[in-house]
Amino acid sequence: MNSNQKKKSPFVVIASISCVLLIAILGSVYYKYNTAQSTTNEQEPIDSLPLVENSTPAESTTQSTEGTPSNDIVPKTEPVKEAEPTEQPKENEVEIVNGYIEGQQPATEPTYVNGVLIVNKKNPLPADYDKGEDPTAKAAFDKMAVAAKAEGIELVAFSGYRSYEYQTSLYDRYVAKDGKGEADRYSARPGHSEHQSGLAFDIGEKGREDLWLTSAFGETKAGQWLVNNAHKHGFILRYPKGKEEITGFMYESWHFRYLDGDLATKVYEAGVTLEEYLGLE
Ligand SMILES: [Zn+2]
């Protein structure tokens, strides 16, 4: 037994060592495999983490999709581009100062709109437009004065035709007195006065010179008569109340413009300014 045991014992030892080794090898392989798997399993969450991280940017992508607002910002930027038209007028835009086109070159020709001579802040007469008082307009005034006198009103045309040079001295005087801003409201710059056309008259009442060139004249019997009857004689109240933005001039109860034919009646009945009637604004 002992010898057998001794003989066997090396075999048993080898076998058991082999078994132990095999178990150890298998164990380590299994461990490694398991470790590898567990690592793989751990990596999955890691991957899924980055996925989550990616999905976070993906969410932020989604947000930017939801952030259609951020897409709206793009269209919002486009409308801002639509503000280009705002820039375009800037190119064409002329600087308007007190109704005048700044830097406007002196006119070389008078402006006619539908055959009507138009003189205002944007449409000046050439400096050499010098036809004097229009005889037809003067005759119309005289006829109107006769009609008014029949109703006890004595009209006086205290200012009619004015030359370019005279308007220059007049305007300069007003600017010196009231400043350019204020003078531009009631006195035309040279070339821009309707008086240069010979078709305009400043009208007052004889004996009430104190009311000449005042808005108070418009409240008098004579002023009211003109408002209601001037058109029958070819005249319009050129600068009515509340139309300063359109005509360029403050209300002038005294300033009347002669228009050929029945145009004055048409403008009067339309209840608009000459600019509006002619489609100018
Ligand atoms: Zn006038």
mmCIF file of C-alpha atoms and ligand atoms in Angstrom:
data_model
loop_
_atom_site.group_PDB
_atom_site.id
_atom_site.type_symbol
_atom_site.label_atom_id
_atom_site.label_comp_id
_atom_site.label_asym_id
_atom_site.label_seq_id
_atom_site.Cartn_x
_atom_site.Cartn_y
_atom_site.Cartn_z
ATOM 1 C CA MET A 1 0.000 0.000 0.000
ATOM 2 C CA ASN A 2 2.678 2.313 0.868
ATOM 3 C CA SER A 3 4.578 1.584 -2.248
ATOM 4 C CA ASN A 4 1.398 1.756 -4.214
ATOM 5 C CA GLN A 5 0.600 4.848 -2.401
ATOM 6 C CA LYS A 6 4.091 6.052 -3.068
ATOM 7 C CA LYS A 7 3.774 5.030 -6.725
ATOM 8 C CA LYS A 8 0.389 6.422 -6.971
ATOM 9 C CA SER A 9 1.126 9.472 -5.069
ATOM 10 C CA PRO A 10 3.275 11.096 -7.739
ATOM 11 C CA PHE A 11 0.599 10.393 -10.281
ATOM 12 C CA VAL A 12 -2.026 11.625 -7.952
ATOM 13 C CA VAL A 13 0.077 14.666 -7.255
ATOM 14 C CA ILE A 14 0.636 15.304 -10.952
ATOM 15 C CA ALA A 15 -2.977 14.639 -11.690
ATOM 16 C CA SER A 16 -4.149 16.851 -8.929
ATOM 17 C CA ILE A 17 -1.644 19.532 -9.932
ATOM 18 C CA SER A 18 -2.859 19.196 -13.474
ATOM 19 C CA CYS A 19 -6.397 19.447 -12.250
ATOM 20 C CA VAL A 20 -5.545 22.443 -10.173
ATOM 21 C CA LEU A 21 -3.735 23.987 -13.112
ATOM 22 C CA LEU A 22 -6.550 23.145 -15.456
ATOM 23 C CA ILE A 23 -9.045 24.558 -13.035
ATOM 24 C CA ALA A 24 -6.827 27.567 -12.587
ATOM 25 C CA ILE A 25 -6.464 27.996 -16.346
ATOM 26 C CA LEU A 26 -10.125 27.420 -16.960
ATOM 27 C CA GLY A 27 -10.883 29.686 -14.053
ATOM 28 C CA SER A 28 -8.669 32.434 -15.323
ATOM 29 C CA VAL A 29 -9.994 32.031 -18.856
ATOM 30 C CA TYR A 30 -13.506 32.124 -17.504
ATOM 31 C CA TYR A 31 -12.611 35.085 -15.377
ATOM 32 C CA LYS A 32 -11.054 36.849 -18.300
ATOM 33 C CA TYR A 33 -14.025 36.036 -20.445
ATOM 34 C CA ASN A 34 -16.360 37.227 -17.769
ATOM 35 C CA THR A 35 -14.313 40.299 -17.185
ATOM 36 C CA ALA A 36 -14.294 40.964 -20.882
ATOM 37 C CA GLN A 37 -18.023 40.499 -21.029
ATOM 38 C CA SER A 38 -18.605 42.560 -17.990
ATOM 39 C CA THR A 39 -16.361 45.152 -19.520
ATOM 40 C CA THR A 40 -18.425 44.895 -22.656
ATOM 41 C CA ASN A 41 -21.498 45.164 -20.521
ATOM 42 C CA GLU A 42 -20.058 48.142 -18.789
ATOM 43 C CA GLN A 43 -19.162 49.620 -22.122
ATOM 44 C CA GLU A 44 -22.712 49.371 -23.235
ATOM 45 C CA PRO A 45 -23.845 51.804 -20.629
ATOM 46 C CA ILE A 46 -20.792 53.841 -21.436
ATOM 47 C CA ASP A 47 -21.747 53.743 -25.036
ATOM 48 C CA SER A 48 -25.274 54.508 -24.139
ATOM 49 C CA LEU A 49 -23.978 57.325 -22.040
ATOM 50 C CA PRO A 50 -22.180 58.847 -24.913
ATOM 51 C CA LEU A 51 -25.332 58.073 -26.797
ATOM 52 C CA VAL A 52 -27.177 59.990 -24.173
ATOM 53 C CA GLU A 53 -24.565 62.649 -24.476
ATOM 54 C CA ASN A 54 -24.977 62.470 -28.190
ATOM 55 C CA SER A 55 -28.656 62.479 -27.726
ATOM 56 C CA THR A 56 -28.191 65.537 -25.653
ATOM 57 C CA PRO A 57 -26.670 67.317 -28.575
ATOM 58 C CA ALA A 58 -29.234 65.436 -30.558
ATOM 59 C CA GLU A 59 -31.801 66.859 -28.204
ATOM 60 C CA SER A 60 -30.266 70.210 -28.661
ATOM 61 C CA THR A 61 -30.603 69.507 -32.329
ATOM 62 C CA THR A 62 -34.152 68.602 -31.528
ATOM 63 C CA GLN A 63 -34.319 71.758 -29.526
ATOM 64 C CA SER A 64 -33.088 73.719 -32.437
ATOM 65 C CA THR A 65 -35.754 71.910 -34.391
ATOM 66 C CA GLU A 66 -38.188 72.711 -31.649
ATOM 67 C CA GLY A 67 -36.135 75.783 -31.604
ATOM 68 C CA THR A 68 -38.010 76.390 -34.781
ATOM 69 C CA PRO A 69 -37.898 79.655 -32.955
ATOM 70 C CA SER A 70 -34.242 79.513 -33.842
ATOM 71 C CA ASN A 71 -35.399 78.750 -37.332
ATOM 72 C CA ASP A 72 -37.733 81.649 -36.956
ATOM 73 C CA ILE A 73 -34.724 83.681 -36.212
ATOM 74 C CA VAL A 74 -33.631 82.880 -39.715
ATOM 75 C CA PRO A 75 -36.856 84.158 -41.239
ATOM 76 C CA LYS A 76 -36.635 86.943 -38.744
ATOM 77 C CA THR A 77 -33.284 87.718 -40.178
ATOM 78 C CA GLU A 78 -34.812 87.591 -43.624
ATOM 79 C CA PRO A 79 -37.439 90.197 -42.812
ATOM 80 C CA VAL A 80 -34.553 92.226 -41.565
ATOM 81 C CA LYS A 81 -33.206 91.691 -45.031
ATOM 82 C CA GLU A 82 -36.559 92.926 -46.205
ATOM 83 C CA ALA A 83 -35.462 96.014 -44.426
ATOM 84 C CA GLU A 84 -33.293 96.344 -47.498
ATOM 85 C CA PRO A 85 -36.196 98.107 -49.160
ATOM 86 C CA THR A 86 -35.845 100.483 -46.257
ATOM 87 C CA GLU A 87 -32.305 100.906 -47.335
ATOM 88 C CA GLN A 88 -33.288 101.305 -50.950
ATOM 89 C CA PRO A 89 -35.391 104.364 -50.299
ATOM 90 C CA LYS A 90 -32.375 105.611 -48.441
ATOM 91 C CA GLU A 91 -30.548 105.578 -51.734
ATOM 92 C CA ASN A 92 -33.438 107.276 -53.472
ATOM 93 C CA GLU A 93 -34.449 109.121 -50.378
ATOM 94 C CA VAL A 94 -34.009 112.812 -50.580
ATOM 95 C CA GLU A 95 -33.584 114.767 -47.460
ATOM 96 C CA ILE A 96 -36.638 116.889 -46.826
ATOM 97 C CA VAL A 97 -36.069 119.957 -44.725
ATOM 98 C CA ASN A 98 -39.133 122.036 -43.901
ATOM 99 C CA GLY A 99 -40.824 120.508 -46.933
ATOM 100 C CA TYR A 100 -37.996 121.324 -49.303
ATOM 101 C CA ILE A 101 -35.846 118.796 -51.090
ATOM 102 C CA GLU A 102 -32.417 119.480 -49.698
ATOM 103 C CA GLY A 103 -29.831 120.230 -52.331
ATOM 104 C CA GLN A 104 -32.417 120.374 -55.115
ATOM 105 C CA GLN A 105 -31.009 121.892 -58.241
ATOM 106 C CA PRO A 106 -32.670 125.074 -59.494
ATOM 107 C CA ALA A 107 -35.520 124.296 -61.862
ATOM 108 C CA THR A 108 -34.909 124.721 -65.547
ATOM 109 C CA GLU A 109 -38.548 124.253 -66.536
ATOM 110 C CA PRO A 110 -41.842 124.985 -64.802
ATOM 111 C CA THR A 111 -43.803 121.916 -63.694
ATOM 112 C CA TYR A 112 -47.174 121.206 -65.247
ATOM 113 C CA VAL A 113 -49.382 118.425 -63.916
ATOM 114 C CA ASN A 114 -52.367 117.654 -66.138
ATOM 115 C CA GLY A 115 -51.813 121.011 -67.756
ATOM 116 C CA VAL A 116 -51.840 122.826 -64.423
ATOM 117 C CA LEU A 117 -48.817 124.879 -63.457
ATOM 118 C CA ILE A 118 -47.778 123.646 -60.039
ATOM 119 C CA VAL A 119 -45.541 125.701 -57.786
ATOM 120 C CA ASN A 120 -44.775 124.420 -54.327
ATOM 121 C CA LYS A 121 -41.878 123.410 -52.125
ATOM 122 C CA LYS A 122 -41.022 120.435 -54.279
ATOM 123 C CA ASN A 123 -41.769 122.045 -57.617
ATOM 124 C CA PRO A 124 -40.005 125.358 -58.031
ATOM 125 C CA LEU A 125 -40.147 127.726 -60.938
ATOM 126 C CA PRO A 126 -36.960 128.596 -62.802
ATOM 127 C CA ALA A 127 -35.409 131.799 -61.549
ATOM 128 C CA ASP A 128 -36.009 133.354 -64.958
ATOM 129 C CA TYR A 129 -39.712 132.458 -65.037
ATOM 130 C CA ASP A 130 -40.878 136.030 -65.230
ATOM 131 C CA LYS A 131 -44.217 136.355 -66.975
ATOM 132 C CA GLY A 132 -45.523 138.946 -64.587
ATOM 133 C CA GLU A 133 -49.103 139.140 -63.462
ATOM 134 C CA ASP A 134 -51.392 136.803 -65.365
ATOM 135 C CA PRO A 135 -53.983 139.013 -67.085
ATOM 136 C CA THR A 136 -56.674 136.336 -67.005
ATOM 137 C CA ALA A 137 -56.175 135.831 -63.288
ATOM 138 C CA LYS A 138 -56.234 139.576 -62.671
ATOM 139 C CA ALA A 139 -59.414 139.966 -64.697
ATOM 140 C CA ALA A 140 -60.982 137.138 -62.692
ATOM 141 C CA PHE A 141 -60.068 138.859 -59.448
ATOM 142 C CA ASP A 142 -61.526 142.139 -60.612
ATOM 143 C CA LYS A 143 -64.754 140.392 -61.512
ATOM 144 C CA MET A 144 -64.808 138.657 -58.140
ATOM 145 C CA ALA A 145 -64.217 141.974 -56.364
ATOM 146 C CA VAL A 146 -67.234 143.398 -58.144
ATOM 147 C CA ALA A 147 -69.361 140.447 -57.044
ATOM 148 C CA ALA A 148 -68.162 140.840 -53.457
ATOM 149 C CA LYS A 149 -68.798 144.558 -53.446
ATOM 150 C CA ALA A 150 -72.398 143.844 -54.377
ATOM 151 C CA GLU A 151 -72.614 142.131 -51.006
ATOM 152 C CA GLY A 152 -70.932 144.941 -49.154
ATOM 153 C CA ILE A 153 -67.433 143.490 -49.149
ATOM 154 C CA GLU A 154 -64.535 145.454 -50.573
ATOM 155 C CA LEU A 155 -61.790 143.047 -51.531
ATOM 156 C CA VAL A 156 -58.218 144.152 -52.104
ATOM 157 C CA ALA A 157 -55.506 142.118 -53.760
ATOM 158 C CA PHE A 158 -52.668 143.617 -51.779
ATOM 159 C CA SER A 159 -50.024 141.283 -53.145
ATOM 160 C CA GLY A 160 -49.897 139.592 -56.534
ATOM 161 C CA TYR A 161 -47.045 138.887 -58.824
ATOM 162 C CA ARG A 162 -43.577 138.770 -57.289
ATOM 163 C CA SER A 163 -40.317 138.310 -59.146
ATOM 164 C CA TYR A 164 -37.743 135.725 -58.110
ATOM 165 C CA GLU A 165 -35.508 138.521 -56.904
ATOM 166 C CA TYR A 166 -38.216 140.136 -54.845
ATOM 167 C CA GLN A 167 -39.099 136.791 -53.255
ATOM 168 C CA THR A 168 -35.434 136.328 -52.404
ATOM 169 C CA SER A 169 -35.292 139.591 -50.470
ATOM 170 C CA LEU A 170 -38.653 138.882 -48.839
ATOM 171 C CA TYR A 171 -37.683 135.390 -47.718
ATOM 172 C CA ASP A 172 -34.297 136.539 -46.461
ATOM 173 C CA ARG A 173 -35.993 139.221 -44.436
ATOM 174 C CA TYR A 174 -38.359 136.689 -42.818
ATOM 175 C CA VAL A 175 -35.498 134.303 -42.068
ATOM 176 C CA ALA A 176 -33.583 137.111 -40.374
ATOM 177 C CA LYS A 177 -36.695 137.931 -38.364
ATOM 178 C CA ASP A 178 -38.051 134.483 -37.404
ATOM 179 C CA GLY A 179 -35.380 131.985 -38.374
ATOM 180 C CA LYS A 180 -35.414 129.561 -41.272
ATOM 181 C CA GLY A 181 -37.628 126.942 -39.622
ATOM 182 C CA GLU A 182 -40.440 129.363 -38.936
ATOM 183 C CA ALA A 183 -40.025 131.379 -42.133
ATOM 184 C CA ASP A 184 -40.333 128.198 -44.172
ATOM 185 C CA ARG A 185 -43.836 127.733 -42.798
ATOM 186 C CA TYR A 186 -45.244 130.943 -44.169
ATOM 187 C CA SER A 187 -42.816 132.342 -46.719
ATOM 188 C CA ALA A 188 -41.639 130.483 -49.781
ATOM 189 C CA ARG A 189 -38.030 130.231 -50.734
ATOM 190 C CA PRO A 190 -37.157 131.921 -54.019
ATOM 191 C CA GLY A 191 -38.544 129.943 -56.947
ATOM 192 C CA HIS A 192 -41.101 128.213 -54.746
ATOM 193 C CA SER A 193 -43.546 131.068 -54.391
ATOM 194 C CA GLU A 194 -46.808 130.803 -56.254
ATOM 195 C CA HIS A 195 -46.686 134.560 -56.497
ATOM 196 C CA GLN A 196 -43.906 134.239 -59.065
ATOM 197 C CA SER A 197 -46.392 132.491 -61.352
ATOM 198 C CA GLY A 198 -48.546 135.611 -61.507
ATOM 199 C CA LEU A 199 -51.545 133.404 -60.693
ATOM 200 C CA ALA A 200 -51.742 133.996 -56.940
ATOM 201 C CA PHE A 201 -53.124 136.864 -54.919
ATOM 202 C CA ASP A 202 -53.066 137.751 -51.262
ATOM 203 C CA ILE A 203 -56.500 139.129 -50.590
ATOM 204 C CA GLY A 204 -57.785 141.259 -47.764
ATOM 205 C CA GLU A 205 -60.539 143.683 -47.034
ATOM 206 C CA LYS A 206 -60.291 147.396 -47.553
ATOM 207 C CA GLY A 207 -60.433 149.177 -44.225
ATOM 208 C CA ARG A 208 -59.352 146.024 -42.333
ATOM 209 C CA GLU A 209 -55.677 146.184 -43.130
ATOM 210 C CA ASP A 210 -55.017 145.076 -39.555
ATOM 211 C CA LEU A 211 -56.295 141.651 -40.543
ATOM 212 C CA TRP A 212 -54.270 141.295 -43.717
ATOM 213 C CA LEU A 213 -52.032 138.221 -43.568
ATOM 214 C CA THR A 214 -53.778 136.920 -40.455
ATOM 215 C CA SER A 215 -55.801 133.783 -39.946
ATOM 216 C CA ALA A 216 -58.387 135.985 -38.253
ATOM 217 C CA PHE A 217 -59.293 137.314 -41.684
ATOM 218 C CA GLY A 218 -60.700 133.866 -42.460
ATOM 219 C CA GLU A 219 -63.280 134.361 -39.703
ATOM 220 C CA THR A 220 -64.557 137.673 -41.042
ATOM 221 C CA LYS A 221 -67.477 138.081 -43.385
ATOM 222 C CA ALA A 222 -65.079 138.867 -46.211
ATOM 223 C CA GLY A 223 -62.925 135.852 -45.454
ATOM 224 C CA GLN A 224 -65.947 133.569 -45.288
ATOM 225 C CA TRP A 225 -67.337 135.015 -48.475
ATOM 226 C CA LEU A 226 -64.089 134.141 -50.230
ATOM 227 C CA VAL A 227 -64.113 130.607 -48.844
ATOM 228 C CA ASN A 228 -67.616 130.061 -50.206
ATOM 229 C CA ASN A 229 -67.449 132.010 -53.461
ATOM 230 C CA ALA A 230 -63.877 132.296 -54.723
ATOM 231 C CA HIS A 231 -64.134 129.078 -56.737
ATOM 232 C CA LYS A 232 -66.975 130.564 -58.778
ATOM 233 C CA HIS A 233 -64.437 133.056 -60.052
ATOM 234 C CA GLY A 234 -61.634 130.583 -60.639
ATOM 235 C CA PHE A 235 -59.851 130.858 -57.283
ATOM 236 C CA ILE A 236 -59.061 128.328 -54.595
ATOM 237 C CA LEU A 237 -57.951 128.851 -51.047
ATOM 238 C CA ARG A 238 -54.508 127.447 -51.648
ATOM 239 C CA TYR A 239 -53.347 126.626 -48.105
ATOM 240 C CA PRO A 240 -56.334 125.438 -46.080
ATOM 241 C CA LYS A 241 -56.333 124.633 -42.383
ATOM 242 C CA GLY A 242 -54.859 121.305 -41.384
ATOM 243 C CA LYS A 243 -53.224 120.682 -44.743
ATOM 244 C CA GLU A 244 -49.790 122.002 -43.922
ATOM 245 C CA GLU A 245 -48.263 118.556 -44.370
ATOM 246 C CA ILE A 246 -49.616 118.398 -47.899
ATOM 247 C CA THR A 247 -49.269 121.941 -49.154
ATOM 248 C CA GLY A 248 -46.106 122.669 -47.203
ATOM 249 C CA PHE A 249 -47.507 125.905 -45.856
ATOM 250 C CA MET A 250 -49.478 126.902 -42.820
ATOM 251 C CA TYR A 251 -53.078 127.956 -43.164
ATOM 252 C CA GLU A 252 -53.262 131.188 -45.129
ATOM 253 C CA SER A 253 -56.739 132.648 -45.117
ATOM 254 C CA TRP A 254 -55.580 135.297 -47.589
ATOM 255 C CA HIS A 255 -53.724 133.389 -50.301
ATOM 256 C CA PHE A 256 -55.764 132.428 -53.387
ATOM 257 C CA ARG A 257 -54.638 130.746 -56.555
ATOM 258 C CA TYR A 258 -56.271 131.155 -59.918
ATOM 259 C CA LEU A 259 -57.001 128.040 -61.963
ATOM 260 C CA ASP A 260 -58.240 127.985 -65.532
ATOM 261 C CA GLY A 261 -61.753 126.969 -66.514
ATOM 262 C CA ASP A 262 -63.859 125.255 -63.878
ATOM 263 C CA LEU A 263 -60.925 123.568 -62.182
ATOM 264 C CA ALA A 264 -61.279 125.741 -59.090
ATOM 265 C CA THR A 265 -64.863 124.553 -58.697
ATOM 266 C CA LYS A 266 -63.788 120.932 -59.118
ATOM 267 C CA VAL A 267 -61.066 121.278 -56.494
ATOM 268 C CA TYR A 268 -63.462 123.136 -54.190
ATOM 269 C CA GLU A 269 -66.161 120.498 -54.564
ATOM 270 C CA ALA A 270 -63.654 117.719 -54.024
ATOM 271 C CA GLY A 271 -62.783 119.411 -50.741
ATOM 272 C CA VAL A 272 -59.092 118.766 -51.230
ATOM 273 C CA THR A 273 -55.911 120.689 -51.821
ATOM 274 C CA LEU A 274 -54.497 121.245 -55.290
ATOM 275 C CA GLU A 275 -51.753 118.748 -54.519
ATOM 276 C CA GLU A 276 -54.295 116.100 -53.562
ATOM 277 C CA TYR A 277 -56.488 116.856 -56.553
ATOM 278 C CA LEU A 278 -53.548 116.446 -58.914
ATOM 279 C CA GLY A 279 -52.361 113.325 -57.111
ATOM 280 C CA LEU A 280 -49.259 115.001 -55.740
ATOM 281 C CA GLU A 281 -48.199 114.346 -52.189
HETATM 282 ZN ZN ZN B 1 -49.568 134.648 -50.885
#
